[in-house]
PDB file of C-alpha atoms and ligand atoms in Angstrom:
ATOM      1  CA  UNK A   1       0.000   0.000   0.000  1.00 92.00           C
ATOM      2  CA  UNK A   2       1.217   3.497  -0.860  1.00 94.00           C
ATOM      3  CA  UNK A   3       2.004   5.610   2.220  1.00 95.00           C
ATOM      4  CA  UNK A   4       3.055   8.985   0.784  1.00 97.00           C
ATOM      5  CA  UNK A   5       0.380  10.327  -1.468  1.00 98.00           C
ATOM      6  CA  UNK A   6      -0.622  13.581  -3.202  1.00 98.00           C
ATOM      7  CA  UNK A   7      -4.178  14.422  -4.235  1.00 98.00           C
ATOM      8  CA  UNK A   8      -4.280  16.652  -7.283  1.00 98.00           C
ATOM      9  CA  UNK A   9      -7.348  18.063  -9.007  1.00 98.00           C
ATOM     10  CA  UNK A  10      -9.503  21.123  -9.564  1.00 98.00           C
ATOM     11  CA  UNK A  11     -11.498  22.914  -6.845  1.00 98.00           C
ATOM     12  CA  UNK A  12     -14.571  20.849  -6.023  1.00 98.00           C
ATOM     13  CA  UNK A  13     -13.203  17.550  -7.352  1.00 98.00           C
ATOM     14  CA  UNK A  14     -13.556  16.016  -3.884  1.00 98.00           C
ATOM     15  CA  UNK A  15      -9.920  16.072  -2.746  1.00 98.00           C
ATOM     16  CA  UNK A  16     -10.843  16.988   0.821  1.00 98.00           C
ATOM     17  CA  UNK A  17     -13.763  14.553   1.022  1.00 98.00           C
ATOM     18  CA  UNK A  18     -11.735  11.619  -0.267  1.00 98.00           C
ATOM     19  CA  UNK A  19      -8.507  12.532   1.548  1.00 98.00           C
ATOM     20  CA  UNK A  20     -10.282  12.579   4.884  1.00 98.00           C
ATOM     21  CA  UNK A  21     -11.685   9.076   4.319  1.00 98.00           C
ATOM     22  CA  UNK A  22      -8.455   7.572   3.039  1.00 97.00           C
ATOM     23  CA  UNK A  23      -6.365   9.173   5.787  1.00 97.00           C
ATOM     24  CA  UNK A  24      -8.723   7.796   8.446  1.00 96.00           C
ATOM     25  CA  UNK A  25      -8.887   4.262   7.016  1.00 95.00           C
ATOM     26  CA  UNK A  26      -5.138   4.016   6.268  1.00 94.00           C
ATOM     27  CA  UNK A  27      -3.887   5.968   9.277  1.00 95.00           C
ATOM     28  CA  UNK A  28      -2.199   8.717   7.243  1.00 96.00           C
ATOM     29  CA  UNK A  29      -1.510  12.311   8.243  1.00 96.00           C
ATOM     30  CA  UNK A  30      -3.912  14.459   6.168  1.00 97.00           C
ATOM     31  CA  UNK A  31      -2.514  17.871   5.281  1.00 97.00           C
ATOM     32  CA  UNK A  32      -4.851  20.217   3.420  1.00 98.00           C
ATOM     33  CA  UNK A  33      -3.194  23.590   2.877  1.00 97.00           C
ATOM     34  CA  UNK A  34      -6.634  25.116   2.292  1.00 97.00           C
ATOM     35  CA  UNK A  35      -7.895  23.843   5.669  1.00 97.00           C
ATOM     36  CA  UNK A  36      -4.720  24.939   7.434  1.00 96.00           C
ATOM     37  CA  UNK A  37      -4.979  28.413   5.889  1.00 97.00           C
ATOM     38  CA  UNK A  38      -8.678  28.718   6.831  1.00 97.00           C
ATOM     39  CA  UNK A  39      -7.739  27.809  10.412  1.00 97.00           C
ATOM     40  CA  UNK A  40      -5.137  30.605  10.424  1.00 95.00           C
ATOM     41  CA  UNK A  41      -7.736  33.051   9.073  1.00 97.00           C
ATOM     42  CA  UNK A  42     -10.244  31.970  11.738  1.00 98.00           C
ATOM     43  CA  UNK A  43      -7.606  32.390  14.463  1.00 98.00           C
ATOM     44  CA  UNK A  44      -6.780  35.876  13.186  1.00 97.00           C
ATOM     45  CA  UNK A  45      -3.038  35.127  13.171  1.00 95.00           C
ATOM     46  CA  UNK A  46      -0.583  37.312  11.223  1.00 94.00           C
ATOM     47  CA  UNK A  47      -0.354  34.530   8.657  1.00 93.00           C
ATOM     48  CA  UNK A  48      -4.151  34.336   8.416  1.00 95.00           C
ATOM     49  CA  UNK A  49      -4.464  38.080   7.959  1.00 96.00           C
ATOM     50  CA  UNK A  50      -1.965  37.907   5.112  1.00 94.00           C
ATOM     51  CA  UNK A  51      -3.839  35.039   3.436  1.00 97.00           C
ATOM     52  CA  UNK A  52      -7.455  36.127   3.875  1.00 97.00           C
ATOM     53  CA  UNK A  53      -7.900  38.622   1.030  1.00 97.00           C
ATOM     54  CA  UNK A  54      -5.944  36.462  -1.414  1.00 98.00           C
ATOM     55  CA  UNK A  55      -8.134  33.449  -0.633  1.00 98.00           C
ATOM     56  CA  UNK A  56     -11.305  35.515  -0.960  1.00 98.00           C
ATOM     57  CA  UNK A  57     -10.284  36.334  -4.552  1.00 97.00           C
ATOM     58  CA  UNK A  58      -9.454  32.705  -5.338  1.00 98.00           C
ATOM     59  CA  UNK A  59      -5.793  33.492  -6.027  1.00 98.00           C
ATOM     60  CA  UNK A  60      -2.869  31.495  -4.638  1.00 98.00           C
ATOM     61  CA  UNK A  61      -1.308  32.499  -1.335  1.00 98.00           C
ATOM     62  CA  UNK A  62       2.482  33.051  -1.557  1.00 97.00           C
ATOM     63  CA  UNK A  63       4.649  29.957  -1.986  1.00 97.00           C
ATOM     64  CA  UNK A  64       6.857  30.823   0.990  1.00 96.00           C
ATOM     65  CA  UNK A  65       3.905  31.067   3.342  1.00 94.00           C
ATOM     66  CA  UNK A  66       2.392  27.751   2.230  1.00 96.00           C
ATOM     67  CA  UNK A  67       5.772  26.015   2.280  1.00 95.00           C
ATOM     68  CA  UNK A  68       6.428  27.096   5.833  1.00 92.00           C
ATOM     69  CA  UNK A  69       3.119  25.532   6.886  1.00 92.00           C
ATOM     70  CA  UNK A  70       3.829  22.231   5.122  1.00 94.00           C
ATOM     71  CA  UNK A  71       7.478  21.973   6.158  1.00 93.00           C
ATOM     72  CA  UNK A  72       6.652  22.345   9.850  1.00 90.00           C
ATOM     73  CA  UNK A  73       4.159  19.497   9.693  1.00 93.00           C
ATOM     74  CA  UNK A  74       6.003  17.056   7.439  1.00 91.00           C
ATOM     75  CA  UNK A  75       9.304  17.212   9.285  1.00 86.00           C
ATOM     76  CA  UNK A  76       7.638  16.391  12.603  1.00 80.00           C
ATOM     77  CA  UNK A  77       6.471  12.905  11.740  1.00 73.00           C
ATOM     78  CA  UNK A  78       7.754   9.772  10.168  1.00 76.00           C
ATOM     79  CA  UNK A  79       4.533   7.928   9.210  1.00 88.00           C
ATOM     80  CA  UNK A  80       2.628   8.094   5.949  1.00 95.00           C
ATOM     81  CA  UNK A  81       0.931  11.265   4.742  1.00 97.00           C
ATOM     82  CA  UNK A  82      -1.567  12.563   2.262  1.00 98.00           C
ATOM     83  CA  UNK A  83      -1.142  16.065   0.849  1.00 98.00           C
ATOM     84  CA  UNK A  84      -4.343  17.696  -0.440  1.00 98.00           C
ATOM     85  CA  UNK A  85      -4.283  21.013  -2.310  1.00 97.00           C
ATOM     86  CA  UNK A  86      -0.496  21.241  -2.247  1.00 98.00           C
ATOM     87  CA  UNK A  87       1.579  21.652  -4.370  1.00 98.00           C
ATOM     88  CA  UNK A  88      -0.385  24.121  -6.521  1.00 98.00           C
ATOM     89  CA  UNK A  89       2.309  25.241  -8.978  1.00 98.00           C
ATOM     90  CA  UNK A  90       5.705  24.112 -10.272  1.00 98.00           C
ATOM     91  CA  UNK A  91       7.669  26.193  -7.767  1.00 98.00           C
ATOM     92  CA  UNK A  92       5.818  24.486  -4.888  1.00 98.00           C
ATOM     93  CA  UNK A  93       6.315  21.065  -6.500  1.00 98.00           C
ATOM     94  CA  UNK A  94      10.051  21.639  -6.810  1.00 98.00           C
ATOM     95  CA  UNK A  95      10.342  22.956  -3.255  1.00 97.00           C
ATOM     96  CA  UNK A  96       8.400  19.929  -2.014  1.00 98.00           C
ATOM     97  CA  UNK A  97      10.663  17.576  -3.915  1.00 97.00           C
ATOM     98  CA  UNK A  98      13.706  19.155  -2.292  1.00 97.00           C
ATOM     99  CA  UNK A  99      12.159  18.987   1.179  1.00 95.00           C
ATOM    100  CA  UNK A 100      11.221  15.324   0.709  1.00 96.00           C
ATOM    101  CA  UNK A 101      14.748  14.492  -0.454  1.00 96.00           C
ATOM    102  CA  UNK A 102      16.108  16.168   2.689  1.00 93.00           C
ATOM    103  CA  UNK A 103      13.923  14.051   4.939  1.00 92.00           C
ATOM    104  CA  UNK A 104      14.201  10.894   2.828  1.00 93.00           C
ATOM    105  CA  UNK A 105      10.452  10.507   2.225  1.00 94.00           C
ATOM    106  CA  UNK A 106       9.783  10.468  -1.539  1.00 96.00           C
ATOM    107  CA  UNK A 107       6.261  10.669  -2.979  1.00 98.00           C
ATOM    108  CA  UNK A 108       4.925   7.213  -3.861  1.00 98.00           C
ATOM    109  CA  UNK A 109       1.709   8.111  -5.695  1.00 98.00           C
ATOM    110  CA  UNK A 110      -0.104  11.133  -7.153  1.00 98.00           C
ATOM    111  CA  UNK A 111      -3.868  10.671  -7.525  1.00 98.00           C
ATOM    112  CA  UNK A 112      -5.495  13.035 -10.005  1.00 98.00           C
ATOM    113  CA  UNK A 113      -9.224  13.507  -9.384  1.00 98.00           C
ATOM    114  CA  UNK A 114     -10.699  14.413 -12.762  1.00 98.00           C
ATOM    115  CA  UNK A 115     -14.107  16.071 -13.161  1.00 98.00           C
ATOM    116  CA  UNK A 116     -15.836  18.366 -15.673  1.00 97.00           C
ATOM    117  CA  UNK A 117     -16.163  22.100 -14.909  1.00 97.00           C
ATOM    118  CA  UNK A 118     -19.958  22.076 -14.868  1.00 97.00           C
ATOM    119  CA  UNK A 119     -20.113  19.499 -12.058  1.00 98.00           C
ATOM    120  CA  UNK A 120     -17.337  21.281 -10.147  1.00 98.00           C
ATOM    121  CA  UNK A 121     -19.220  24.573 -10.172  1.00 97.00           C
ATOM    122  CA  UNK A 122     -22.466  22.840  -9.165  1.00 97.00           C
ATOM    123  CA  UNK A 123     -20.811  21.160  -6.171  1.00 98.00           C
ATOM    124  CA  UNK A 124     -19.078  24.315  -4.966  1.00 98.00           C
ATOM    125  CA  UNK A 125     -22.184  26.490  -5.267  1.00 98.00           C
ATOM    126  CA  UNK A 126     -24.044  23.894  -3.215  1.00 97.00           C
ATOM    127  CA  UNK A 127     -21.309  23.908  -0.552  1.00 97.00           C
ATOM    128  CA  UNK A 128     -21.368  27.692  -0.110  1.00 94.00           C
ATOM    129  CA  UNK A 129     -18.030  28.403   1.589  1.00 97.00           C
ATOM    130  CA  UNK A 130     -17.088  32.129   1.560  1.00 95.00           C
ATOM    131  CA  UNK A 131     -15.016  31.597  -1.604  1.00 97.00           C
ATOM    132  CA  UNK A 132     -17.800  29.555  -3.257  1.00 97.00           C
ATOM    133  CA  UNK A 133     -19.574  32.239  -5.272  1.00 96.00           C
ATOM    134  CA  UNK A 134     -19.727  31.994  -9.052  1.00 95.00           C
ATOM    135  CA  UNK A 135     -17.112  34.682  -9.848  1.00 97.00           C
ATOM    136  CA  UNK A 136     -14.521  33.398  -7.373  1.00 98.00           C
ATOM    137  CA  UNK A 137     -15.125  29.766  -8.406  1.00 98.00           C
ATOM    138  CA  UNK A 138     -14.501  30.722 -12.052  1.00 97.00           C
ATOM    139  CA  UNK A 139     -11.289  32.455 -11.006  1.00 98.00           C
ATOM    140  CA  UNK A 140     -10.158  29.398  -9.035  1.00 98.00           C
ATOM    141  CA  UNK A 141     -10.745  27.277 -12.139  1.00 98.00           C
ATOM    142  CA  UNK A 142      -8.611  29.660 -14.225  1.00 98.00           C
ATOM    143  CA  UNK A 143      -5.860  29.650 -11.592  1.00 98.00           C
ATOM    144  CA  UNK A 144      -6.048  25.846 -11.552  1.00 98.00           C
ATOM    145  CA  UNK A 145      -5.684  25.503 -15.305  1.00 98.00           C
ATOM    146  CA  UNK A 146      -2.869  28.096 -15.525  1.00 98.00           C
ATOM    147  CA  UNK A 147      -0.804  27.154 -12.496  1.00 98.00           C
ATOM    148  CA  UNK A 148      -1.748  23.712 -11.186  1.00 98.00           C
ATOM    149  CA  UNK A 149      -2.560  21.688 -14.308  1.00 98.00           C
ATOM    150  CA  UNK A 150       1.097  21.695 -15.468  1.00 98.00           C
ATOM    151  CA  UNK A 151       1.769  19.442 -12.462  1.00 98.00           C
ATOM    152  CA  UNK A 152      -0.106  16.634 -14.226  1.00 98.00           C
ATOM    153  CA  UNK A 153       2.638  16.374 -16.861  1.00 98.00           C
ATOM    154  CA  UNK A 154       5.314  16.931 -14.207  1.00 98.00           C
ATOM    155  CA  UNK A 155       4.218  13.941 -12.122  1.00 98.00           C
ATOM    156  CA  UNK A 156       3.284  11.806 -15.129  1.00 98.00           C
ATOM    157  CA  UNK A 157       6.854  12.196 -16.386  1.00 98.00           C
ATOM    158  CA  UNK A 158       8.048  10.814 -13.041  1.00 98.00           C
ATOM    159  CA  UNK A 159       5.748   7.798 -13.425  1.00 98.00           C
ATOM    160  CA  UNK A 160       3.798   8.732 -10.288  1.00 98.00           C
ATOM    161  CA  UNK A 161       0.415   9.780 -11.696  1.00 98.00           C
ATOM    162  CA  UNK A 162      -2.835   7.789 -11.561  1.00 98.00           C
ATOM    163  CA  UNK A 163      -5.990   9.464 -12.847  1.00 98.00           C
ATOM    164  CA  UNK A 164      -9.331   8.638 -11.215  1.00 98.00           C
ATOM    165  CA  UNK A 165     -12.773   9.648 -12.479  1.00 98.00           C
ATOM    166  CA  UNK A 166     -14.224  11.867  -9.736  1.00 98.00           C
ATOM    167  CA  UNK A 167     -17.885  11.570 -10.751  1.00 98.00           C
ATOM    168  CA  UNK A 168     -20.516   9.403  -9.067  1.00 97.00           C
ATOM    169  CA  UNK A 169     -21.034   8.759  -5.383  1.00 98.00           C
ATOM    170  CA  UNK A 170     -18.442   9.398  -2.677  1.00 98.00           C
ATOM    171  CA  UNK A 171     -18.294   5.609  -2.082  1.00 98.00           C
ATOM    172  CA  UNK A 172     -17.764   4.742  -5.755  1.00 98.00           C
ATOM    173  CA  UNK A 173     -14.916   7.247  -6.039  1.00 98.00           C
ATOM    174  CA  UNK A 174     -13.368   5.967  -2.791  1.00 98.00           C
ATOM    175  CA  UNK A 175     -13.297   2.461  -4.283  1.00 98.00           C
ATOM    176  CA  UNK A 176     -11.508   3.711  -7.419  1.00 98.00           C
ATOM    177  CA  UNK A 177      -8.956   5.464  -5.226  1.00 98.00           C
ATOM    178  CA  UNK A 178      -8.443   2.352  -3.086  1.00 97.00           C
ATOM    179  CA  UNK A 179      -7.704   0.381  -6.231  1.00 97.00           C
ATOM    180  CA  UNK A 180      -4.799   2.663  -7.165  1.00 98.00           C
ATOM    181  CA  UNK A 181      -3.508   3.069  -3.602  1.00 97.00           C
ATOM    182  CA  UNK A 182      -3.298  -0.723  -3.308  1.00 93.00           C
TER     183      UNK A 182
HETATM  184  P1  AP5 B 201      -8.585  24.725  -1.071  1.00 68.64           P
HETATM  185  O1  AP5 B 201      -9.200  24.651   0.252  1.00 68.64           O
HETATM  186  O2  AP5 B 201      -7.543  23.746  -1.442  1.00 68.64           O
HETATM  187  O3  AP5 B 201      -9.775  24.763  -2.096  1.00 68.64           O
HETATM  188  P2  AP5 B 201      -9.913  24.251  -3.596  1.00 68.64           P
HETATM  189  O4  AP5 B 201      -8.701  23.823  -4.283  1.00 68.64           O
HETATM  190  O5  AP5 B 201     -10.695  25.302  -4.247  1.00 68.64           O
HETATM  191  O6  AP5 B 201     -10.626  22.900  -3.425  1.00 68.64           O
HETATM  192  P3  AP5 B 201     -11.890  22.632  -2.583  1.00 68.64           P
HETATM  193  O7  AP5 B 201     -11.471  22.386  -1.177  1.00 68.64           O
HETATM  194  O8  AP5 B 201     -12.906  23.648  -2.855  1.00 68.64           O
HETATM  195  O9  AP5 B 201     -12.358  21.291  -3.287  1.00 68.64           O
HETATM  196  P4  AP5 B 201     -12.010  19.781  -2.960  1.00 68.64           P
HETATM  197  O10 AP5 B 201     -11.419  19.149  -4.170  1.00 68.64           O
HETATM  198  O11 AP5 B 201     -11.287  19.609  -1.680  1.00 68.64           O
HETATM  199  O12 AP5 B 201     -13.483  19.196  -2.838  1.00 68.64           O
HETATM  200  P5  AP5 B 201     -14.368  18.884  -1.544  1.00 68.64           P
HETATM  201  O13 AP5 B 201     -14.021  17.532  -1.045  1.00 68.64           O
HETATM  202  O14 AP5 B 201     -14.324  20.029  -0.609  1.00 68.64           O
HETATM  203  O15 AP5 B 201      -7.960  26.181  -1.268  1.00 68.64           O
HETATM  204  C1  AP5 B 201      -8.685  27.343  -0.948  1.00 68.64           C
HETATM  205  C2  AP5 B 201      -7.794  28.570  -1.144  1.00 68.64           C
HETATM  206  O16 AP5 B 201      -6.656  28.489  -0.251  1.00 68.64           O
HETATM  207  C3  AP5 B 201      -7.173  28.689  -2.545  1.00 68.64           C
HETATM  208  O17 AP5 B 201      -8.038  29.355  -3.429  1.00 68.64           O
HETATM  209  C4  AP5 B 201      -5.902  29.501  -2.220  1.00 68.64           C
HETATM  210  O18 AP5 B 201      -6.207  30.863  -2.054  1.00 68.64           O
HETATM  211  C5  AP5 B 201      -5.474  28.952  -0.877  1.00 68.64           C
HETATM  212  N1  AP5 B 201      -4.541  27.815  -0.990  1.00 68.64           N
HETATM  213  C6  AP5 B 201      -4.754  26.531  -0.603  1.00 68.64           C
HETATM  214  N2  AP5 B 201      -3.678  25.765  -0.847  1.00 68.64           N
HETATM  215  C7  AP5 B 201      -2.743  26.593  -1.409  1.00 68.64           C
HETATM  216  C8  AP5 B 201      -1.434  26.376  -1.910  1.00 68.64           C
HETATM  217  N3  AP5 B 201      -0.859  25.161  -1.879  1.00 68.64           N
HETATM  218  N4  AP5 B 201      -0.771  27.455  -2.417  1.00 68.64           N
HETATM  219  C9  AP5 B 201      -1.343  28.680  -2.453  1.00 68.64           C
HETATM  220  N5  AP5 B 201      -2.591  28.930  -2.020  1.00 68.64           N
HETATM  221  C10 AP5 B 201      -3.292  27.901  -1.496  1.00 68.64           C
HETATM  222  O19 AP5 B 201     -15.795  18.783  -2.237  1.00 68.64           O
HETATM  223  C11 AP5 B 201     -16.441  19.939  -2.721  1.00 68.64           C
HETATM  224  C12 AP5 B 201     -17.955  19.843  -2.430  1.00 68.64           C
HETATM  225  O20 AP5 B 201     -18.486  18.763  -3.177  1.00 68.64           O
HETATM  226  C13 AP5 B 201     -18.272  19.557  -0.964  1.00 68.64           C
HETATM  227  O21 AP5 B 201     -19.430  20.234  -0.601  1.00 68.64           O
HETATM  228  C14 AP5 B 201     -18.481  18.037  -0.937  1.00 68.64           C
HETATM  229  O22 AP5 B 201     -19.356  17.637   0.080  1.00 68.64           O
HETATM  230  C15 AP5 B 201     -19.088  17.792  -2.319  1.00 68.64           C
HETATM  231  N6  AP5 B 201     -18.755  16.467  -2.856  1.00 68.64           N
HETATM  232  C16 AP5 B 201     -17.586  15.787  -2.717  1.00 68.64           C
HETATM  233  N7  AP5 B 201     -17.635  14.615  -3.364  1.00 68.64           N
HETATM  234  C17 AP5 B 201     -18.878  14.550  -3.929  1.00 68.64           C
HETATM  235  C18 AP5 B 201     -19.528  13.575  -4.748  1.00 68.64           C
HETATM  236  N8  AP5 B 201     -18.944  12.422  -5.104  1.00 68.64           N
HETATM  237  N9  AP5 B 201     -20.783  13.844  -5.180  1.00 68.64           N
HETATM  238  C19 AP5 B 201     -21.392  15.004  -4.842  1.00 68.64           C
HETATM  239  N10 AP5 B 201     -20.841  15.962  -4.057  1.00 68.64           N
HETATM  240  C20 AP5 B 201     -19.583  15.735  -3.613  1.00 68.64           C
HETATM  241 MG1   MG B 202     -10.416  20.928  -0.283  1.00 68.64          MG
END
């Protein structure tokens, strides 16, 4: 079974939903940079204040800020982990690779959750988080295709990528993910 896993995919694909389940059933550390940033915003920390407006527009928070958050948590623990929503661009992917080399914990699998834009927008509008209004969702989709989608080729070239159809029920998708995780 793979122990060090990335979940990649557009906003609304179900990364958080599926990561939570898989992390619980396989005893993995679940790190969602979005969740961690929202917790900083809620706590009103300096970091949260810096991130809040950027997140409200659906843009990416600075690489250095996100990296600091991830580094602190990955270097603490030696078990398996599941990264959700990180990396989001090539600079983050390269920084992650360097960090993982330092700590001797290479990525074993990248799961791409693939879903059409129409369904993504439907799901996010139904969820209704503060950044889930139509204009900001559209912007997040643009940011995804400009900055995050290049990671598909990056990880495919390393032989790490498995693509999973992210439509259907939560259970059906979880089964497809289990099949690639092993
Ligand atoms: P982040 O929190 O990562 O948001 P996102 O990428 O927009 O993704 P979502 O969390 O919206 O979608 P998801 O794929 O997790 O789907 P979910 O399971 O929730 O990032 C938010 C912001 O933080 C970014 O815009 C950026 O500003 C900043 N940020 C975060 N990481 C960063 C980074 N690394 N660098 C820079 N900035 C960063 O599901 C969505 C909805 O669909 C839910 O309501 C769920 O219940 C429902 N659903 C799930 N599965 C199904 C299903 N099978 N059928 C029907 N409904 C379903
Ligand atoms: Mg999420």
